[in-house]
Amino acid sequence: MSVKPFLVNVVQKSSPLLRYIKAFEIADIPADFMVGDQHCCLYLSLKYHSVHPEYIYIRLRKLGDGYRLRILLVVVDVDQPKNSLVELTKTCLDFNMTLILAWSDEEAAKYLETFKLNEHKPPDLIKESVKTVDLARLTSALTEIKSINKTDVLTLQTNYKSLYDIIHAPAEQINLLPGFGESKTKRLMDAFDAPFCLES
């Protein structure tokens, strides 16, 4: 599937970002850049923002709510950006925008191209598997108990649906699992029954 060219608002026709973007078309759109069918982007240089602070608010109001993803792409091109970034972060929260920072026009253009390139890809590529995360957390927690190792955690995870089920399982049942005996099961149960906070 070929990637359609960017749609670029006429306001951005002389934008320095366009030097780094391969394919684009000037169009009559409310956003500065369309990076997907329902994904739009407004571009802002902090240098410009320091001289024209009202500009971004005018653009945000004109943008409307017709987009699933709304990005404010900010190029940090001033020496002291902190106050402006705090203000823009709050603004993004108020206007349901995602704030992306870049430190050069070339970097900002790469972000735009990446958004456009991945517009039809599912988020699964960057999301870690829930099972992997849960097992890692369970392993991290239970291996803190003396004599419980990763194999034991895998055994528990295979036989019980959740940590809740492991905690509430009868000791006699856990004793029967491979690798468990009375002393290991007792340590596990003692850990579950111990006070949560250490006394100082």
Short mmCIF file of C-alpha atoms in Angstrom, two decimals:
data_model
loop_
_atom_site.label_atom_id
_atom_site.label_comp_id
_atom_site.label_asym_id
_atom_site.label_seq_id
_atom_site.Cartn_x
_atom_site.Cartn_y
_atom_site.Cartn_z
CA MET A 1 0.00 0.00 0.00
CA SER A 2 1.52 3.32 -1.01
CA VAL A 3 1.48 6.24 1.39
CA LYS A 4 -0.57 9.21 0.24
CA PRO A 5 1.19 12.57 0.37
CA PHE A 6 0.78 14.85 3.36
CA LEU A 7 -1.95 17.42 3.23
CA VAL A 8 -0.45 20.71 4.37
CA ASN A 9 -2.39 23.84 5.32
CA VAL A 10 -1.65 26.87 3.14
CA VAL A 11 -0.48 28.70 6.29
CA GLN A 12 2.46 26.27 6.41
CA LYS A 13 3.47 26.52 2.73
CA SER A 14 6.73 28.26 3.69
CA SER A 15 7.32 26.14 6.80
CA PRO A 16 10.93 25.01 7.27
CA LEU A 17 9.60 21.49 7.92
CA LEU A 18 8.64 21.08 4.27
CA ARG A 19 12.32 20.98 3.27
CA TYR A 20 12.51 17.60 5.00
CA ILE A 21 9.20 16.10 3.86
CA LYS A 22 9.30 14.16 0.60
CA ALA A 23 5.69 14.28 -0.60
CA PHE A 24 3.05 16.84 0.31
CA GLU A 25 0.13 18.75 -1.16
CA ILE A 26 -1.09 22.19 -0.12
CA ALA A 27 -4.77 21.93 0.86
CA ASP A 28 -7.56 23.85 2.52
CA ILE A 29 -7.63 22.03 5.88
CA PRO A 30 -8.11 23.32 9.45
CA ALA A 31 -4.95 21.60 10.77
CA ASP A 32 -1.39 22.37 9.73
CA PHE A 33 -0.75 18.75 8.68
CA MET A 34 -2.97 15.73 8.15
CA VAL A 35 -1.03 12.65 9.23
CA GLY A 36 -3.97 10.28 8.78
CA ASP A 37 -7.66 10.26 7.87
CA GLN A 38 -8.62 11.27 11.41
CA HIS A 39 -5.21 12.38 12.67
CA CYS A 40 -4.16 16.01 12.56
CA CYS A 41 -1.21 18.05 13.68
CA LEU A 42 -0.61 21.68 14.55
CA TYR A 43 2.97 22.91 14.34
CA LEU A 44 4.48 25.54 16.63
CA SER A 45 7.94 26.97 17.06
CA LEU A 46 8.60 28.23 20.61
CA LYS A 47 10.45 31.19 19.12
CA TYR A 48 7.29 32.16 17.20
CA HIS A 49 5.14 31.42 20.26
CA SER A 50 7.17 33.83 22.41
CA VAL A 51 6.39 36.66 19.95
CA HIS A 52 2.78 35.61 19.11
CA PRO A 53 1.41 33.73 22.15
CA GLU A 54 -2.21 34.09 21.01
CA TYR A 55 -1.59 32.31 17.67
CA ILE A 56 -1.85 28.74 18.96
CA TYR A 57 -5.10 29.43 20.81
CA ILE A 58 -6.72 30.85 17.69
CA ARG A 59 -5.61 27.78 15.72
CA LEU A 60 -6.83 25.37 18.41
CA ARG A 61 -10.29 26.94 18.47
CA LYS A 62 -10.55 26.72 14.66
CA LEU A 63 -9.41 23.09 14.68
CA GLY A 64 -12.65 21.72 16.10
CA ASP A 65 -13.29 18.21 17.43
CA GLY A 66 -13.49 16.18 14.22
CA TYR A 67 -10.24 14.23 14.75
CA ARG A 68 -9.44 11.06 16.65
CA LEU A 69 -5.83 12.08 17.25
CA ARG A 70 -4.85 15.72 17.66
CA ILE A 71 -1.12 16.49 17.93
CA LEU A 72 0.63 19.69 18.85
CA LEU A 73 4.14 19.38 17.44
CA VAL A 74 6.42 21.90 19.11
CA VAL A 75 9.97 22.74 18.03
CA VAL A 76 11.98 23.77 21.09
CA ASP A 77 14.15 26.52 19.58
CA VAL A 78 14.63 28.86 22.57
CA ASP A 79 17.17 28.75 25.38
CA GLN A 80 14.65 28.86 28.25
CA PRO A 81 11.64 26.75 27.20
CA LYS A 82 10.35 25.73 30.66
CA ASN A 83 7.57 28.32 31.16
CA SER A 84 6.28 27.99 27.61
CA LEU A 85 6.27 24.19 27.84
CA VAL A 86 4.37 24.23 31.13
CA GLU A 87 1.77 26.53 29.55
CA LEU A 88 1.51 24.41 26.38
CA THR A 89 1.23 21.18 28.39
CA LYS A 90 -1.77 22.62 30.27
CA THR A 91 -3.22 23.87 26.99
CA CYS A 92 -2.90 20.40 25.44
CA LEU A 93 -4.76 18.89 28.38
CA ASP A 94 -7.53 21.50 28.03
CA PHE A 95 -7.86 20.97 24.27
CA ASN A 96 -7.42 17.18 24.22
CA MET A 97 -4.14 17.36 22.31
CA THR A 98 -1.04 15.17 22.39
CA LEU A 99 2.12 17.22 22.88
CA ILE A 100 5.20 16.12 20.93
CA LEU A 101 8.51 17.98 21.32
CA ALA A 102 11.28 18.17 18.74
CA TRP A 103 14.58 20.03 18.96
CA SER A 104 14.96 20.77 15.27
CA ASP A 105 12.81 21.18 12.16
CA GLU A 106 14.33 18.04 10.70
CA GLU A 107 13.37 16.01 13.80
CA ALA A 108 9.82 17.45 13.67
CA ALA A 109 9.53 16.48 10.00
CA LYS A 110 10.67 12.93 10.84
CA TYR A 111 7.92 12.69 13.46
CA LEU A 112 5.34 13.77 10.88
CA GLU A 113 6.60 11.25 8.33
CA THR A 114 6.58 8.50 10.96
CA PHE A 115 2.99 9.31 11.96
CA LYS A 116 1.94 9.28 8.31
CA LEU A 117 3.82 6.07 7.56
CA ASN A 118 2.19 4.27 10.49
CA GLU A 119 -1.32 5.70 10.19
CA HIS A 120 -2.92 2.31 9.43
CA LYS A 121 -0.77 0.16 11.73
CA PRO A 122 -2.26 -1.17 14.96
CA PRO A 123 -0.74 -0.17 18.31
CA ASP A 124 0.09 -3.83 19.02
CA LEU A 125 3.59 -3.30 17.62
CA ILE A 126 4.56 -1.05 20.51
CA LYS A 127 2.45 -2.61 23.27
CA GLU A 128 3.98 -5.30 25.41
CA SER A 129 1.93 -8.45 25.80
CA VAL A 130 -0.20 -8.29 28.95
CA LYS A 131 0.68 -11.89 29.82
CA THR A 132 4.40 -11.09 29.59
CA VAL A 133 3.99 -8.03 31.81
CA ASP A 134 1.88 -9.91 34.37
CA LEU A 135 4.31 -12.82 34.56
CA ALA A 136 7.25 -10.44 34.93
CA ARG A 137 5.51 -8.61 37.79
CA LEU A 138 4.47 -11.85 39.47
CA THR A 139 8.01 -13.21 39.14
CA SER A 140 9.49 -10.01 40.53
CA ALA A 141 7.19 -10.09 43.55
CA LEU A 142 7.28 -13.78 44.41
CA THR A 143 11.01 -14.37 43.92
CA GLU A 144 11.56 -11.93 46.80
CA ILE A 145 10.34 -14.75 49.04
CA LYS A 146 13.20 -16.98 50.21
CA SER A 147 13.52 -20.21 48.16
CA ILE A 148 10.88 -19.23 45.57
CA ASN A 149 12.52 -19.21 42.13
CA LYS A 150 11.34 -18.38 38.60
CA THR A 151 10.37 -21.99 37.91
CA ASP A 152 8.18 -22.00 41.03
CA VAL A 153 6.48 -18.79 39.87
CA LEU A 154 5.82 -20.31 36.45
CA THR A 155 4.34 -23.39 38.14
CA LEU A 156 2.07 -21.21 40.29
CA GLN A 157 1.05 -19.07 37.30
CA THR A 158 0.22 -22.16 35.25
CA ASN A 159 -1.98 -23.64 37.99
CA TYR A 160 -3.72 -20.48 39.23
CA LYS A 161 -5.38 -17.68 37.25
CA SER A 162 -4.20 -14.78 39.40
CA LEU A 163 -2.15 -13.71 42.39
CA TYR A 164 -5.42 -13.56 44.32
CA ASP A 165 -6.01 -17.26 43.58
CA ILE A 166 -2.46 -18.14 44.66
CA ILE A 167 -2.83 -16.22 47.94
CA HIS A 168 -6.16 -17.90 48.73
CA ALA A 169 -5.16 -21.43 47.65
CA PRO A 170 -5.00 -24.00 50.46
CA ALA A 171 -1.45 -24.87 51.55
CA GLU A 172 -2.21 -28.58 51.02
CA GLN A 173 -2.97 -27.88 47.35
CA ILE A 174 0.24 -25.88 46.76
CA ASN A 175 2.24 -28.67 48.49
CA LEU A 176 1.23 -30.99 45.68
CA LEU A 177 2.72 -28.80 42.95
CA PRO A 178 6.04 -29.86 41.40
CA GLY A 179 8.98 -28.21 43.16
CA PHE A 180 6.97 -27.35 46.26
CA GLY A 181 7.15 -29.04 49.61
CA GLU A 182 6.05 -28.18 53.12
CA SER A 183 8.88 -25.73 53.89
CA LYS A 184 8.62 -23.81 50.60
CA THR A 185 4.82 -23.66 50.86
CA LYS A 186 5.09 -22.46 54.48
CA ARG A 187 7.47 -19.64 53.45
CA LEU A 188 5.06 -18.63 50.68
CA MET A 189 2.03 -18.63 53.02
CA ASP A 190 3.98 -16.78 55.75
CA ALA A 191 4.86 -14.06 53.21
CA PHE A 192 1.17 -13.66 52.33
CA ASP A 193 0.19 -13.45 56.01
CA ALA A 194 3.02 -11.09 57.06
CA PRO A 195 2.27 -7.38 57.70
CA PHE A 196 2.54 -5.33 54.52
CA CYS A 197 4.72 -2.57 56.02
CA LEU A 198 7.95 -3.17 57.90
CA GLU A 199 8.00 -1.79 61.39
CA SER A 200 10.69 0.86 61.94
#
